[in-house]
């Protein structure tokens, strides 16, 4: 929890990278995390692959399918990450769907996250009300921040409610579509960014979906504390391998 809040307090725009655990190869997980930190990434979202990914575009869906075929499971991921805090200091967030977490046992999952040094979770299909009523106390017991998503369709009332029960950042989905790169943001999206900016929320916002290069990263971070890149990074690793992470991060930040 503290790592996320400390990072958000830094006087800079943050780059968060999403990747799918166990992809391209089952044992790439820790290597990718270490390389991302080494090359100046601020936060990492570790995707726990699931067979029915509702919010994911084709690139991330394909990587999830491959990772599952590679043998990635919740247990394998926890085993891969058990020593990650010996080498990595930046915030680590697991992003995945509620089903694998529920199958594992919500409290057991949260306890394991605390043991290995995970700072937060993003669970797109866990309704805010259900979290607040049934699971918030468990998350807080194990020092985990739960990050909620908002979209252009989320009402102001709902956004204020999400803000009131959050203690990290709000994941601002740039559009009402699935994940994937796009060439830039249009007037509808910039109006949405501006609308959220005027709401004086207590939690900073980080924009995700549709960010793929320096142009879209710069554009998004004019309106938010940071931006998240997923599909473009997964595509880069697919085409160039995990040894080329430095060139990808440089292309975003420079």
Short mmCIF file of C-alpha atoms in Angstrom, two decimals:
data_model
loop_
_atom_site.label_atom_id
_atom_site.label_comp_id
_atom_site.label_asym_id
_atom_site.label_seq_id
_atom_site.Cartn_x
_atom_site.Cartn_y
_atom_site.Cartn_z
CA UNK A 1 0.00 0.00 0.00
CA UNK A 2 2.71 2.47 1.03
CA UNK A 3 4.69 1.87 -2.17
CA UNK A 4 1.73 2.95 -4.33
CA UNK A 5 1.03 6.04 -2.23
CA UNK A 6 4.72 7.01 -2.15
CA UNK A 7 4.93 6.65 -5.93
CA UNK A 8 1.78 8.72 -6.48
CA UNK A 9 3.28 11.49 -4.32
CA UNK A 10 6.32 11.84 -6.62
CA UNK A 11 6.50 15.02 -8.66
CA UNK A 12 6.37 13.37 -12.07
CA UNK A 13 4.01 11.72 -14.53
CA UNK A 14 3.92 7.97 -13.98
CA UNK A 15 4.28 5.20 -16.52
CA UNK A 16 2.59 1.94 -15.58
CA UNK A 17 3.07 -1.13 -17.77
CA UNK A 18 0.74 -4.12 -17.96
CA UNK A 19 1.96 -7.52 -19.11
CA UNK A 20 0.54 -11.04 -19.01
CA UNK A 21 2.25 -13.34 -16.51
CA UNK A 22 3.74 -16.42 -18.13
CA UNK A 23 3.99 -14.85 -21.59
CA UNK A 24 5.71 -15.14 -24.04
CA UNK A 25 7.29 -17.98 -22.00
CA UNK A 26 6.19 -19.39 -18.66
CA UNK A 27 9.38 -18.27 -16.88
CA UNK A 28 9.51 -14.70 -18.26
CA UNK A 29 7.46 -13.13 -15.44
CA UNK A 30 10.23 -12.06 -13.01
CA UNK A 31 12.60 -11.11 -15.86
CA UNK A 32 10.03 -8.75 -17.38
CA UNK A 33 9.33 -7.12 -14.00
CA UNK A 34 13.04 -6.60 -13.27
CA UNK A 35 13.72 -5.20 -16.76
CA UNK A 36 10.77 -2.80 -16.57
CA UNK A 37 11.97 -1.35 -13.26
CA UNK A 38 15.55 -1.12 -14.50
CA UNK A 39 14.39 0.92 -17.50
CA UNK A 40 12.44 3.51 -15.51
CA UNK A 41 8.86 2.22 -15.34
CA UNK A 42 7.04 3.48 -12.23
CA UNK A 43 4.44 0.77 -11.62
CA UNK A 44 3.72 -2.67 -13.02
CA UNK A 45 0.42 -4.46 -13.53
CA UNK A 46 0.91 -8.21 -13.63
CA UNK A 47 -1.90 -9.80 -15.61
CA UNK A 48 -3.18 -13.07 -14.20
CA UNK A 49 -4.54 -14.82 -17.31
CA UNK A 50 -8.12 -16.03 -17.34
CA UNK A 51 -10.04 -18.05 -19.91
CA UNK A 52 -12.89 -15.54 -20.29
CA UNK A 53 -11.36 -12.04 -20.28
CA UNK A 54 -14.26 -9.58 -20.65
CA UNK A 55 -12.38 -6.29 -20.90
CA UNK A 56 -9.38 -7.39 -22.93
CA UNK A 57 -8.78 -6.68 -26.58
CA UNK A 58 -7.40 -9.27 -29.02
CA UNK A 59 -3.70 -8.75 -28.20
CA UNK A 60 -4.08 -9.35 -24.47
CA UNK A 61 -6.62 -12.15 -25.03
CA UNK A 62 -4.13 -13.95 -27.27
CA UNK A 63 -1.35 -13.52 -24.68
CA UNK A 64 -3.66 -14.87 -21.93
CA UNK A 65 -4.55 -17.92 -24.03
CA UNK A 66 -0.85 -18.59 -24.69
CA UNK A 67 0.07 -18.09 -21.02
CA UNK A 68 -2.62 -20.56 -19.93
CA UNK A 69 -1.30 -23.06 -22.48
CA UNK A 70 2.20 -22.44 -21.09
CA UNK A 71 0.87 -23.62 -17.71
CA UNK A 72 0.30 -20.32 -15.90
CA UNK A 73 -1.94 -20.59 -12.82
CA UNK A 74 -2.42 -18.56 -9.65
CA UNK A 75 -0.14 -20.96 -7.76
CA UNK A 76 2.57 -20.75 -10.43
CA UNK A 77 2.43 -16.94 -10.37
CA UNK A 78 2.79 -16.79 -6.60
CA UNK A 79 5.74 -19.19 -6.79
CA UNK A 80 7.40 -17.05 -9.48
CA UNK A 81 6.98 -13.90 -7.38
CA UNK A 82 7.96 -15.26 -3.98
CA UNK A 83 11.41 -13.59 -4.05
CA UNK A 84 10.56 -10.60 -6.26
CA UNK A 85 11.03 -8.07 -3.46
CA UNK A 86 14.71 -9.04 -3.22
CA UNK A 87 15.27 -7.30 -6.56
CA UNK A 88 12.32 -4.96 -7.23
CA UNK A 89 11.15 -1.89 -5.29
CA UNK A 90 8.42 -0.28 -7.41
CA UNK A 91 4.70 -0.93 -6.85
CA UNK A 92 3.39 -4.25 -8.18
CA UNK A 93 -0.31 -4.74 -8.83
CA UNK A 94 -2.01 -7.97 -9.89
CA UNK A 95 -4.72 -7.40 -12.48
CA UNK A 96 -7.14 -10.20 -13.13
CA UNK A 97 -10.69 -11.42 -12.94
CA UNK A 98 -12.47 -12.36 -9.75
CA UNK A 99 -13.06 -16.04 -10.58
CA UNK A 100 -9.45 -17.29 -10.07
CA UNK A 101 -9.23 -15.25 -6.87
CA UNK A 102 -12.53 -16.67 -5.61
CA UNK A 103 -11.43 -20.22 -6.49
CA UNK A 104 -8.19 -19.70 -4.56
CA UNK A 105 -10.08 -18.21 -1.59
CA UNK A 106 -10.27 -14.43 -1.29
CA UNK A 107 -8.56 -14.21 2.09
CA UNK A 108 -5.91 -16.79 1.17
CA UNK A 109 -5.23 -14.84 -2.05
CA UNK A 110 -4.88 -11.53 -0.20
CA UNK A 111 -2.65 -13.09 2.45
CA UNK A 112 -0.37 -14.54 -0.22
CA UNK A 113 -0.20 -11.14 -1.96
CA UNK A 114 0.92 -9.54 1.29
CA UNK A 115 3.55 -12.25 1.87
CA UNK A 116 5.21 -11.74 -1.52
CA UNK A 117 4.94 -7.95 -1.56
CA UNK A 118 2.05 -7.22 -3.92
CA UNK A 119 0.71 -3.71 -3.31
CA UNK A 120 -2.72 -3.78 -4.94
CA UNK A 121 -5.27 -5.53 -7.10
CA UNK A 122 -7.32 -4.53 -10.13
CA UNK A 123 -10.36 -6.78 -10.60
CA UNK A 124 -12.53 -5.36 -13.41
CA UNK A 125 -15.47 -7.68 -12.80
CA UNK A 126 -15.73 -7.25 -9.01
CA UNK A 127 -18.61 -4.79 -8.46
CA UNK A 128 -17.75 -1.85 -6.21
CA UNK A 129 -20.70 -2.48 -3.89
CA UNK A 130 -19.82 -6.17 -3.45
CA UNK A 131 -16.21 -5.25 -2.69
CA UNK A 132 -17.28 -2.60 -0.17
CA UNK A 133 -19.75 -4.86 1.64
CA UNK A 134 -17.95 -8.21 1.52
CA UNK A 135 -14.23 -7.84 0.85
CA UNK A 136 -12.91 -4.38 1.74
CA UNK A 137 -12.07 -5.39 5.32
CA UNK A 138 -10.05 -8.38 4.03
CA UNK A 139 -8.12 -6.26 1.51
CA UNK A 140 -7.30 -3.70 4.19
CA UNK A 141 -6.29 -6.40 6.69
CA UNK A 142 -3.55 -7.45 4.26
CA UNK A 143 -2.55 -3.91 3.22
CA UNK A 144 -3.84 -4.18 -0.35
CA UNK A 145 -5.17 -1.29 -2.40
CA UNK A 146 -8.09 -2.17 -4.66
CA UNK A 147 -8.05 -0.09 -7.83
CA UNK A 148 -11.42 0.62 -9.46
CA UNK A 149 -12.10 1.40 -13.10
CA UNK A 150 -14.27 4.25 -14.33
CA UNK A 151 -15.35 4.84 -17.94
CA UNK A 152 -16.93 7.74 -19.85
CA UNK A 153 -20.31 6.14 -19.01
CA UNK A 154 -19.77 6.09 -15.23
CA UNK A 155 -22.06 8.59 -13.53
CA UNK A 156 -20.68 11.42 -11.38
CA UNK A 157 -22.45 9.92 -8.36
CA UNK A 158 -20.77 6.56 -8.94
CA UNK A 159 -17.37 8.18 -9.45
CA UNK A 160 -17.68 10.05 -6.14
CA UNK A 161 -18.66 6.78 -4.43
CA UNK A 162 -15.66 4.96 -5.92
CA UNK A 163 -13.43 7.85 -4.87
CA UNK A 164 -14.77 7.69 -1.30
CA UNK A 165 -13.82 4.02 -0.80
CA UNK A 166 -10.50 4.15 -2.70
CA UNK A 167 -7.12 4.82 -1.14
CA UNK A 168 -4.73 4.67 -4.08
CA UNK A 169 -5.60 5.78 -7.58
CA UNK A 170 -8.57 5.50 -9.92
CA UNK A 171 -8.07 3.67 -13.21
CA UNK A 172 -9.64 5.92 -15.79
CA UNK A 173 -10.59 3.86 -18.84
CA UNK A 174 -10.20 6.16 -21.84
CA UNK A 175 -13.13 4.78 -23.82
CA UNK A 176 -16.01 2.32 -23.56
CA UNK A 177 -14.23 -0.31 -25.67
CA UNK A 178 -11.83 -3.15 -24.86
CA UNK A 179 -8.09 -2.68 -24.45
CA UNK A 180 -5.94 -1.93 -27.48
CA UNK A 181 -3.78 0.72 -29.08
CA UNK A 182 -5.19 3.69 -30.93
CA UNK A 183 -3.68 6.65 -32.77
CA UNK A 184 -4.82 9.41 -30.43
CA UNK A 185 -7.64 10.79 -28.32
CA UNK A 186 -10.57 12.64 -29.85
CA UNK A 187 -12.71 15.45 -28.47
CA UNK A 188 -15.13 13.06 -26.72
CA UNK A 189 -12.28 11.55 -24.71
CA UNK A 190 -10.61 14.87 -23.89
CA UNK A 191 -13.96 16.24 -22.69
CA UNK A 192 -14.29 13.20 -20.44
CA UNK A 193 -10.75 13.70 -19.10
CA UNK A 194 -11.54 17.35 -18.41
CA UNK A 195 -14.85 16.50 -16.72
CA UNK A 196 -13.11 14.12 -14.32
CA UNK A 197 -10.37 16.69 -13.71
CA UNK A 198 -12.96 19.21 -12.51
CA UNK A 199 -14.50 16.80 -10.00
CA UNK A 200 -11.77 17.42 -7.36
CA UNK A 201 -11.41 13.74 -6.50
CA UNK A 202 -9.19 12.84 -3.55
CA UNK A 203 -7.53 9.98 -5.46
CA UNK A 204 -5.31 10.73 -8.46
CA UNK A 205 -6.30 9.20 -11.79
CA UNK A 206 -4.23 7.03 -14.11
CA UNK A 207 -5.50 6.64 -17.69
CA UNK A 208 -5.50 3.29 -19.46
CA UNK A 209 -6.77 1.72 -22.73
CA UNK A 210 -5.59 3.16 -26.06
CA UNK A 211 -2.13 4.36 -24.96
CA UNK A 212 0.62 2.98 -27.14
CA UNK A 213 3.37 5.54 -27.83
CA UNK A 214 4.94 8.79 -26.68
CA UNK A 215 2.19 10.86 -28.29
CA UNK A 216 -0.72 9.15 -26.54
CA UNK A 217 1.24 8.89 -23.26
CA UNK A 218 1.95 12.64 -23.33
CA UNK A 219 -1.63 13.44 -24.27
CA UNK A 220 -3.10 11.28 -21.49
CA UNK A 221 -0.77 12.58 -18.79
CA UNK A 222 -1.83 16.18 -19.49
CA UNK A 223 -5.08 15.18 -17.76
CA UNK A 224 -3.94 12.59 -15.21
CA UNK A 225 -1.16 11.56 -12.85
CA UNK A 226 -0.05 8.76 -15.14
CA UNK A 227 -0.90 6.37 -17.93
CA UNK A 228 -1.01 2.61 -18.36
CA UNK A 229 0.23 0.78 -21.44
CA UNK A 230 -0.77 -2.84 -22.00
CA UNK A 231 -1.53 -4.07 -25.52
CA UNK A 232 1.30 -2.11 -27.17
CA UNK A 233 3.82 -3.55 -24.70
CA UNK A 234 2.50 -7.11 -25.08
CA UNK A 235 2.71 -6.70 -28.86
CA UNK A 236 6.28 -5.41 -28.58
CA UNK A 237 7.36 -8.39 -26.46
CA UNK A 238 5.61 -10.77 -28.87
CA UNK A 239 7.51 -9.34 -31.83
CA UNK A 240 10.87 -8.49 -30.23
CA UNK A 241 11.26 -10.67 -27.14
CA UNK A 242 11.88 -9.75 -23.51
CA UNK A 243 15.43 -8.54 -24.18
CA UNK A 244 14.12 -5.49 -26.03
CA UNK A 245 12.17 -3.91 -23.17
CA UNK A 246 14.61 -0.98 -22.95
CA UNK A 247 13.82 0.18 -26.49
CA UNK A 248 10.07 0.09 -25.81
CA UNK A 249 10.24 2.10 -22.57
CA UNK A 250 12.61 4.65 -24.15
CA UNK A 251 10.20 5.11 -27.07
CA UNK A 252 7.43 6.04 -24.60
CA UNK A 253 9.39 8.29 -22.26
CA UNK A 254 11.68 10.08 -24.75
#
